[in-house]
Structure formats: C-alpha cells, structure tokens
Coordinates of C-alpha atoms in Angstrom, one line a residue:
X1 CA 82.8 -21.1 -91.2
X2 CA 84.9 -19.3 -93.8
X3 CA 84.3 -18.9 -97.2
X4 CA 86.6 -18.6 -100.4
X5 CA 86.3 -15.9 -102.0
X6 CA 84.5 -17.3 -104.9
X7 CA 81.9 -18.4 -102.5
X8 CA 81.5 -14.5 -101.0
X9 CA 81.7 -13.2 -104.7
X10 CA 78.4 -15.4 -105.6
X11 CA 76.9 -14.4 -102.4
X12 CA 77.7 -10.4 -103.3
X13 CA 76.7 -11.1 -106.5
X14 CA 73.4 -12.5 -105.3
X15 CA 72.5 -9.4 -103.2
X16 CA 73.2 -7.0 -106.2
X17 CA 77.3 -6.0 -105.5
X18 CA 78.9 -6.2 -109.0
X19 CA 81.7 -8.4 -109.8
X20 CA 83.7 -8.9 -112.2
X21 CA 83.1 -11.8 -114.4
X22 CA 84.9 -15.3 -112.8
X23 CA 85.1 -19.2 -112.9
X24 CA 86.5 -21.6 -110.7
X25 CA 88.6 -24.9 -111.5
X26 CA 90.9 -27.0 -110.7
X27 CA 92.6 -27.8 -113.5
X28 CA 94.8 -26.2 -115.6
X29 CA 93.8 -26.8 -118.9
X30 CA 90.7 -25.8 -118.2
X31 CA 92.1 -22.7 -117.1
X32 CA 93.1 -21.9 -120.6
X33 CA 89.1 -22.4 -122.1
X34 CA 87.8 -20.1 -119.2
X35 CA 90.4 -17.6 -120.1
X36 CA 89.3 -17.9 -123.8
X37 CA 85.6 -17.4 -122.9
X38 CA 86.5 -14.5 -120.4
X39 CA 88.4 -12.6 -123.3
X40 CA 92.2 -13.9 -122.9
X41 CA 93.5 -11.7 -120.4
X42 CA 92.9 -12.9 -116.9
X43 CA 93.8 -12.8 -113.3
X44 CA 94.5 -16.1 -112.0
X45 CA 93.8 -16.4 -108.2
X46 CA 94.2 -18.9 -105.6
X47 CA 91.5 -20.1 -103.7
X48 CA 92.4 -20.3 -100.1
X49 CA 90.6 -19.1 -96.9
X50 CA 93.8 -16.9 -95.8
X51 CA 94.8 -13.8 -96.5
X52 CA 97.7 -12.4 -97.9
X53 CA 97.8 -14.4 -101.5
X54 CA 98.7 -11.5 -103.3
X55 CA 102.0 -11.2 -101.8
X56 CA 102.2 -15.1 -101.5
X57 CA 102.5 -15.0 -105.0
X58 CA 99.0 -16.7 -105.7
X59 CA 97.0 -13.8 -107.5
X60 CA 98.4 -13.3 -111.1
X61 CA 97.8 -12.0 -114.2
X62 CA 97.8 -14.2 -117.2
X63 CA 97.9 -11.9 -121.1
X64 CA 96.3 -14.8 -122.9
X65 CA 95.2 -18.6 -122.2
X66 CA 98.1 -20.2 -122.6
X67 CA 99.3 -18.1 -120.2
X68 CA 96.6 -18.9 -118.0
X69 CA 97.2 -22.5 -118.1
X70 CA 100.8 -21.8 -117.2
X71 CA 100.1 -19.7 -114.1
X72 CA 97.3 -21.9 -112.5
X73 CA 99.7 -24.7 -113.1
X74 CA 102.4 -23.0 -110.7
X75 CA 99.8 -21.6 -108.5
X76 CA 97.4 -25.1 -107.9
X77 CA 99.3 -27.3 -105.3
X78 CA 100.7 -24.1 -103.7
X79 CA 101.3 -23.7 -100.0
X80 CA 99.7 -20.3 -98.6
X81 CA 100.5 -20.0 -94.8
X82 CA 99.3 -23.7 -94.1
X83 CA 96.6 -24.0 -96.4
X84 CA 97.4 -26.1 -100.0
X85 CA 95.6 -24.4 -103.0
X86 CA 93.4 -27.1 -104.5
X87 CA 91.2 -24.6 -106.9
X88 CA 92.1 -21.2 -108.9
X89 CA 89.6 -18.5 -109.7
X90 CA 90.2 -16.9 -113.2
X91 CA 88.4 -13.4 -113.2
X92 CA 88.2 -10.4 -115.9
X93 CA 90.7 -7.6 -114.9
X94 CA 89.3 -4.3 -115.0
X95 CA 90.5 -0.3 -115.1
X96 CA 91.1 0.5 -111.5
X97 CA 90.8 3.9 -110.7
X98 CA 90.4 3.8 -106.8
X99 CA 90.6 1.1 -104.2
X100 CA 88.9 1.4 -101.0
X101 CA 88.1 -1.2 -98.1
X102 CA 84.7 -1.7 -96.3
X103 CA 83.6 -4.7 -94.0
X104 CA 81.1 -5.4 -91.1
X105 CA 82.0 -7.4 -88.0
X106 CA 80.6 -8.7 -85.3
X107 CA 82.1 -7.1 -82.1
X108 CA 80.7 -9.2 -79.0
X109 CA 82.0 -7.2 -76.3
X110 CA 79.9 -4.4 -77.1
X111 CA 76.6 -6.6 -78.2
X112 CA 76.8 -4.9 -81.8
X113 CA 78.8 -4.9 -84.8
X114 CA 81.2 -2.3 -86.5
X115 CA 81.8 -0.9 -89.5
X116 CA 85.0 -1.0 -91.1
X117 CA 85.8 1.8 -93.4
X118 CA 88.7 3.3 -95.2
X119 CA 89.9 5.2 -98.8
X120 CA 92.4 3.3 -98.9
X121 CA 91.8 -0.6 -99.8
X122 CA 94.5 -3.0 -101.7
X123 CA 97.0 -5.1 -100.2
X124 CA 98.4 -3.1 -97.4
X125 CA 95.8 -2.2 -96.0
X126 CA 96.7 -3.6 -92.4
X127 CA 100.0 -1.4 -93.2
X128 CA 97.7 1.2 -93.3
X129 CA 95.6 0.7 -89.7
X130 CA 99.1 0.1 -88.3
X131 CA 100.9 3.1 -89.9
X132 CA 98.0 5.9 -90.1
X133 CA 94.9 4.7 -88.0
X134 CA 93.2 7.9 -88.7
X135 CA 92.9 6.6 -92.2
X136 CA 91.0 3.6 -90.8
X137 CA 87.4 4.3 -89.4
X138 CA 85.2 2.0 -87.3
X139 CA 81.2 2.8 -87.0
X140 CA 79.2 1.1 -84.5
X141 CA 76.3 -0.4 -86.0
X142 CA 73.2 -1.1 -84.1
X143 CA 71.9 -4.9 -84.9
X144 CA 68.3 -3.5 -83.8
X145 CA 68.7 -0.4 -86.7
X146 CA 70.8 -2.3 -88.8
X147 CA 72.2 -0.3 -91.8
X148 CA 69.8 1.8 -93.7
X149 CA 70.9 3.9 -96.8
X150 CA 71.0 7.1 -94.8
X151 CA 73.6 5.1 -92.0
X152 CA 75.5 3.9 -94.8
X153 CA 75.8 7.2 -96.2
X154 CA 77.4 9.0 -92.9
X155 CA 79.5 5.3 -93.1
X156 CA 80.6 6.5 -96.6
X157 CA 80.9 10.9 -95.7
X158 CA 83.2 9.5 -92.3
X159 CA 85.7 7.5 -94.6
X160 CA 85.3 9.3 -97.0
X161 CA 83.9 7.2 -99.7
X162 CA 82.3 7.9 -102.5
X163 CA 78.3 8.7 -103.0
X164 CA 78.6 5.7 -105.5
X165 CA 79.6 3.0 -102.2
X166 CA 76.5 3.5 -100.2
X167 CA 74.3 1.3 -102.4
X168 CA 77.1 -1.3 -101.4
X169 CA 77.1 -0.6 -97.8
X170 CA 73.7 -1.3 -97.4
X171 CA 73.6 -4.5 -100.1
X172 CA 76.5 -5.8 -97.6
X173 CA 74.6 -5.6 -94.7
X174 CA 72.0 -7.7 -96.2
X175 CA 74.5 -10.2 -96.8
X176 CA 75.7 -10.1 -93.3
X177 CA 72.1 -10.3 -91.8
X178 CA 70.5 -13.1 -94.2
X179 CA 73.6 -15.0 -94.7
X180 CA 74.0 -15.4 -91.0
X181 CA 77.5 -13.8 -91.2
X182 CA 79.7 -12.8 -88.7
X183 CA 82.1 -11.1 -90.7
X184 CA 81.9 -9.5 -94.5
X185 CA 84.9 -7.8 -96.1
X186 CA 85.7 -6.8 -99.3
X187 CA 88.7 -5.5 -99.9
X188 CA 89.6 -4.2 -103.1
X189 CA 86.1 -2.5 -103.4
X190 CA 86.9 -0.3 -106.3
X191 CA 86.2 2.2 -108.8
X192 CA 87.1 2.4 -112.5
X193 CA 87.8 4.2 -114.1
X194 CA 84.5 3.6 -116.0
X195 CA 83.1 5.0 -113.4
X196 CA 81.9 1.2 -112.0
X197 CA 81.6 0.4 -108.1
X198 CA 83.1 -3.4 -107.8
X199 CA 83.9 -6.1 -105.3
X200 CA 87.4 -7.1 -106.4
X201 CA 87.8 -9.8 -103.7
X202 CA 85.4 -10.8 -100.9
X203 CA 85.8 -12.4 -97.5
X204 CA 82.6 -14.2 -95.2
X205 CA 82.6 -16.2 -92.2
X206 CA 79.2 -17.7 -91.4
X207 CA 77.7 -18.7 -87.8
X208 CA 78.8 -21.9 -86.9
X209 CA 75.8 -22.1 -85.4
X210 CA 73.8 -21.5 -88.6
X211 CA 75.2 -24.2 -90.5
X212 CA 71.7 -25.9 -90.6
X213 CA 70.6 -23.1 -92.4
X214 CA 73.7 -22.9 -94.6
X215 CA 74.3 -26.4 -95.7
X216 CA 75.2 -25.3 -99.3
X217 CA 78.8 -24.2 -98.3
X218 CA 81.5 -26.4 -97.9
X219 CA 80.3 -29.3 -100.0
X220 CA 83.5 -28.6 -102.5
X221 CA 85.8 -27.4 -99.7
X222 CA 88.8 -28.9 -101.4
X223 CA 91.3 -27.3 -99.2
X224 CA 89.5 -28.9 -96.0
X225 CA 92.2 -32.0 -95.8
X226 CA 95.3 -30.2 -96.1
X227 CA 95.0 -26.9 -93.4
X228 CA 96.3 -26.4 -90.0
X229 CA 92.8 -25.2 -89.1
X230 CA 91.2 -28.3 -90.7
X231 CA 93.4 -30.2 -88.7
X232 CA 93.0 -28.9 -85.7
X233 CA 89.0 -29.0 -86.1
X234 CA 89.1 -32.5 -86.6
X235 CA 91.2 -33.1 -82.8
X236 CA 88.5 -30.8 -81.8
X237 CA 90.5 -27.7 -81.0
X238 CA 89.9 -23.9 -81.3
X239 CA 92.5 -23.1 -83.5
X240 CA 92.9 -19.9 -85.9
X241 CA 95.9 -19.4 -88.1
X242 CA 97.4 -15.9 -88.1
X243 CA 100.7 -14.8 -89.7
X244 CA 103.4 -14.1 -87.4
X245 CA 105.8 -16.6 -85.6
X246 CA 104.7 -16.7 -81.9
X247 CA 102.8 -19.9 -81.7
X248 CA 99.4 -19.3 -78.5
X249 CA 98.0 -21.7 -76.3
X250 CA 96.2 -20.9 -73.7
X251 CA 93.0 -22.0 -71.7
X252 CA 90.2 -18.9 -71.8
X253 CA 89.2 -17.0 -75.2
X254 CA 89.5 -14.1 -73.2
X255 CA 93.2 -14.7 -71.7
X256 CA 94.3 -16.4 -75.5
X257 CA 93.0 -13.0 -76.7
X258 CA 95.1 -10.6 -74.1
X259 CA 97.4 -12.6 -74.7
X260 CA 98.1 -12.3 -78.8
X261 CA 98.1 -8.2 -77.7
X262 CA 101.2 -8.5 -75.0
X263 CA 102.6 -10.4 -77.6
X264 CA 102.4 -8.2 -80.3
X265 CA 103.3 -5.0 -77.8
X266 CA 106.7 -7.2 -77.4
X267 CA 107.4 -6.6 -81.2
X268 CA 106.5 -10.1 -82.4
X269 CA 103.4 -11.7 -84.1
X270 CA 101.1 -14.3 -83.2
X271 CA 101.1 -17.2 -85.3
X272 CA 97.6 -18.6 -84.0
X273 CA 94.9 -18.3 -82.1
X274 CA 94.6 -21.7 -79.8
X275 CA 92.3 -22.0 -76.9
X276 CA 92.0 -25.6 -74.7
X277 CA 89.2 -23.9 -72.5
X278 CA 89.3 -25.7 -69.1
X279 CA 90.7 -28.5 -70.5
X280 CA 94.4 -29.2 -70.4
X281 CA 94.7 -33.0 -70.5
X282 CA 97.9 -34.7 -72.1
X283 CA 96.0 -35.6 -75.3
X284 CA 94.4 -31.7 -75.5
X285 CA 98.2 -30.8 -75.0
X286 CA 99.5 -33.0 -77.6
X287 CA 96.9 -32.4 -80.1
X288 CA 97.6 -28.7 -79.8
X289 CA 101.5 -28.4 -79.4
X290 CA 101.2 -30.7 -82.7
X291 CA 99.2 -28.5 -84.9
X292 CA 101.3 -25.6 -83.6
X293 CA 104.4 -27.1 -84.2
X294 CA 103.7 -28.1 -87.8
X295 CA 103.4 -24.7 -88.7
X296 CA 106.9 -23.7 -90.4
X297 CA 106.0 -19.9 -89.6
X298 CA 106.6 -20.5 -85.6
X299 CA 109.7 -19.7 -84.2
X300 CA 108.8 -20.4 -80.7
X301 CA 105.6 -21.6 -78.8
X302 CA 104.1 -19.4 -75.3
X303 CA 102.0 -21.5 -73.2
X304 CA 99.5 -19.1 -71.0
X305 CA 97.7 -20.7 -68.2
X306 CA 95.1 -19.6 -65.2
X307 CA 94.7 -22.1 -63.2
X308 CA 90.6 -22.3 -62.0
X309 CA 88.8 -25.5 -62.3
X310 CA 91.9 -27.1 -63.9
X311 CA 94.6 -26.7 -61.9
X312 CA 98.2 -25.8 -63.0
X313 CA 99.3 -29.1 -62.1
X314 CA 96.8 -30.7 -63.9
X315 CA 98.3 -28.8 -67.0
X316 CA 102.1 -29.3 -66.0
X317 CA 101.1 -33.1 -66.3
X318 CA 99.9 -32.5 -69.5
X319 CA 102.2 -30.7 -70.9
X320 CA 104.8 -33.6 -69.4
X321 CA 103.0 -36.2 -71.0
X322 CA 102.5 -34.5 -74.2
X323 CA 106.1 -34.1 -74.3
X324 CA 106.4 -37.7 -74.3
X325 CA 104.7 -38.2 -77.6
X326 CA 105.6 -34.9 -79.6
X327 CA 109.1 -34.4 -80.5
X328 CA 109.7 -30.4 -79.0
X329 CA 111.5 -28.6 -81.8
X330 CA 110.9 -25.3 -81.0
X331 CA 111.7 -23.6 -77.8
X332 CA 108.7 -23.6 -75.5
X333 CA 107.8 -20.5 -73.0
X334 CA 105.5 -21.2 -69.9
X335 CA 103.5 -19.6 -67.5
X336 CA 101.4 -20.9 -65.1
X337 CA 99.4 -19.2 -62.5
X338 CA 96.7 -19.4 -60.6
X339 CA 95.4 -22.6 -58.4
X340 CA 98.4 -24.7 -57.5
X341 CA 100.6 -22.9 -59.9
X342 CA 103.9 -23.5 -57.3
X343 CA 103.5 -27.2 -57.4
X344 CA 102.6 -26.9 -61.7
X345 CA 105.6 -24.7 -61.7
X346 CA 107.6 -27.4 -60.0
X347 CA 106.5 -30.8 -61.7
X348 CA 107.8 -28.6 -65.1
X349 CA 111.3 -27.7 -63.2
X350 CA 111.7 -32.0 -62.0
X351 CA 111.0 -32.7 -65.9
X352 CA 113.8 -30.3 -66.8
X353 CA 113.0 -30.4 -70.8
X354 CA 116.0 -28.9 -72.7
X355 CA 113.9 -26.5 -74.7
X356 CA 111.1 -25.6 -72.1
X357 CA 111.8 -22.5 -70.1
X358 CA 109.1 -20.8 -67.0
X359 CA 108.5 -17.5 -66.9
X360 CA 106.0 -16.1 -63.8
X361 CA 104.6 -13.1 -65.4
X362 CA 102.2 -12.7 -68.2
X363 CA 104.2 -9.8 -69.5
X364 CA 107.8 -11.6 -69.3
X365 CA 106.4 -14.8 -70.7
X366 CA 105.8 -12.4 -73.6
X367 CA 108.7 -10.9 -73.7
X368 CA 110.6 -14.0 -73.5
X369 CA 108.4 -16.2 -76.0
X370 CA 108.8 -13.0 -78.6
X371 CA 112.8 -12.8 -78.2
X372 CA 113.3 -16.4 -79.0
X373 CA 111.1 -16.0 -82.0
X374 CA 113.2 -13.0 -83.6
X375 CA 116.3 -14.1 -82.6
X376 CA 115.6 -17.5 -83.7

C-alpha cells in the first residue's frame, strides 16, 4: 500500500524528520487561503502515488495566493502516468543549499533490507544510478541490528552525507520498522542554506499484510477510482505501473521480474509490472491485456510464459479468447515455453491474429517486443 506524499510527510513528521510547513486540498480556492496562511509564496504539488511529477509538470511554484489558486486549478484533474490528480499539497519553499537522496528497502532475496544512499538527491536522480552508479551506494542492513546511530553514521561517511543526516537515518528507520513499511524514500532530503536538514518530498509503501494494523491510510485515497493500478486491483491482478512503453505479462514474480531486465538490456522500458501467477484463464487474460492496453504509454505488449501447472495451451486459449473480447491495438509479442508449449505455440499460429507475433526465446521476444515499441 502506497502512500502520498502528504501521508509520508505526517508520518516523518511524527517520528521527528522536519518538514516544511504544508496543507492538503482539493480545491482551488482554498488553495489561495492556505497560501495566505503559509506566507504567499508556495509550492503547489500534486498528490499522486507516482513518481516523476516534477517533470510531469505537477510541482509548481505559486509568488502569491492568487497565484496559487491559478496553479492548483491547472494541476487538480491532471493526468500523471495513469493516475488523475484529485488533491494538491501547498508547502513553504525553503533555501536549498544541498540535495541528497536516502531510502530503505526491503530486499527479499537476501532476507534483509538496504540502504539507499547518495549526495546527489533531486529529480534525476535515476539519471544519476544509470549514468554514475558509483555516486549511488547501497548498505545492507540487518533487520536483527536494525539501524543504530553508529550504522547510520558509516551509512552517512559511505555516501558521503553530512554529520547533520544521521539523526535522519536512524528517525527513518523507525518509520520503516513501526510503520510496517516496506519501502521509505525521501528524495529531496536537503540542506539549507540555514543550515536545516529537511524531507522535501517523501515516499512509503506499507505491508499489505499490515493493513489491520494500518487502517488509518487510505480512507481519503481520492485517486483510488481513476488509476491503472486501482483498476487492476479491483479485477484482482498484480499490477505495478512503471514508466516506459513495453507493456509485461507474465505468469511467475520471479520470470515477470527477469523479464523487465532483458527488456530494458534491449534498450526499451517497461511499462508495468503484471504477474497472472499460475493462472492464465481467458478472463485473467482479458482483465490484464485490458489494463495494459489502456495505458497510452505502451507501444507494444510482451507476453512471457513457463508453462508448469498451467500449460501453454491452457494460456494460448486464453489469450484466444481474450482476444475475442478486447479490441488488440497494440502489437502483441509472445513466448511460450515450457509444458505443451508446441501445441500453445500452434493454437496461436491457427488463430493467425493480425497484430500477434511468436517469438521462441526469452531474449528475442525481448528484442522483438522492444523494437516494435521504439519504432512504433
């Protein structure tokens, strides 16, 4: 369960990380009194559980509060990578002297969680890993030890973080620990030029599993009703929206996840994360080629199957039937293999769909799904 940011910031703010000053609404006249009793000057920022507002054009700054009303009148109703902007956080802007970037997640292939460090916070920061990965450091953190002020500190020396962020390093991992996170992030953590350590923005996913013992979030999820991920929740999928134009399905976490990396080694980006575990009936099909295919971002859709307990003819006849039902308007790349992948392979061939093409291999399934997507 994701929060918005406003959500993180009270959270932060409960555990002792400053922030800036803030209020939420949805309305744009309001927008103007918050602004007056925040001082005038403001920055006006959508509230969506996605990244990349900023360059979305949904974090502003507004001089006064007529301005403010202005710019959370453009920004409310906004579309941000599937999800509709339903509320605006107005915050005090402050004297930025430094940004950095610090998170914890959860890593379950090792049984611990990492720390996430760099000097170098702000907007392009995944420019950053990409470009200079050096600049980027990753601690593993022992759940047992946890994070004490003395393991936040070599956190800090290794990233090269000021003295002033260890405090925060060890506040966050409170959060993480008694919130039942899985994942804390705040990026901008900055420094002013005042001298101040503050969260700038904040980003928490809670356990699912938790949610008994987290019932106070999500009451006001306003956004819930209009996002891919909210939709594909409510047909019961395992659906994550990423930013790139390769839309994923595929039946395994483990195979969904190899396969967003061959992807991305082909020079294109995943658009999602979409796993239909060992389930591949037509409606499962359907349910998931629709929520794909209503994202504008996706160029072209790669269908990755292992054939186990369901068989690849199982899925060819789902994929068939959910053909019948959702109108294909993207060009569709599959790959079956596995138990009775031949006779999957041929029930796709005898359908002979205009826009669906078969590929054997994993790695020229990629290759293939990625051309059509940047050529597209």
């Amino acid at each position: 369960m994701d929060l918005y940011e406003h959500q993180a910031r009270e959270l932060f703010a409960e555990h002792g990380i400053s922030v800036p000053r803030a209020e939420v609404t949805d309305s744009p006249k309001e927008a103007r009194d918050i602004a007056r009793r925040l001082g005038g000057r403001v920055v006006v920022k959508a509230q969506v559980k996605t990244g990349g507002r900023g360059k979305a054009g949904g974090v502003r700054l507004a001089a006064d509060p007529a301005a403010a009303e202005l710019t959370a009148r453009r920004i409310l109703g906004m579309d941000i990578k599937g999800h509709t902007v339903g509320t605006v956080m107005l915050a005090q802007p402050v004297d930025i002297e430094t940004e950095f970037y610090v998170s914890y997640v959860l890593d379950r292939a090792a049984g611990r969680f990492l720390a996430i460090a760099s000097a170098e916070g702000g907007m392009d920061i995944e420019e950053v890993a990409a470009t200079r990965p050096d600049a980027v450091v990753r601690v593993p953190v022992d759940p047992a030890r946890g994070v004490t002020s003395a393991t936040a500190g070599e956190i800090a020396e290794v990233a090269g973080l000021p003295p002033q962020t260890v405090d925060v390093l060890v506040r966050l991992w409170e959060v993480l620990v008694r919130e039942d996170a899985l994942l804390v992030e705040v990026n901008p953590l900055v420094r002013t030029r005042q001298g101040q350590i503050l969260a700038l923005d904040g980003k928490v996913t809670l356990d699912d599993n938790a949610r008994f013992r987290q019932s106070r979030w999500g009451a006001d999820d306003v956004e819930h009703g209009d996002s891919l991920e909210a939709t594909a929740a409510a047909k019961g999928l395992n659906y994550v929206k990423l930013d790139g134009e390769v839309g994923i399905i595929g039946n395994g976490a483990g195979l969904v996840m190899s396969t967003l990396d061959v992807v991305a080694g082909c020079g294109a980006r995943p658009a999602n994360f979409l796993d239909i575990g060992g389930g591949a009936s037509a409606r499962i099909m359907a349910d998931g080629l629709s929520v794909i295919l209503s994202d504008p971002d996706v160029k072209s859709v790669f269908v990755n199957v292992f054939g186990g307990i369901t068989a690849c003819d199982a899925v060819a006849d789902g994929i068939v039937q959910a053909l019948d039902s959702v109108r294909l308007t993207k060009p569709l790349v599959v790959r079956l293999d596995g138990n009775n992948a031949a006779r999957g392979r041929a029930i796709l061939d005898e359908h002979a769909h205009p826009l669906v093409e078969q590929v054997t291999t994993m790695d020229g399934a990629a290759a293939r799904a990625a051309e059509l997507a940047t050529t597209a």
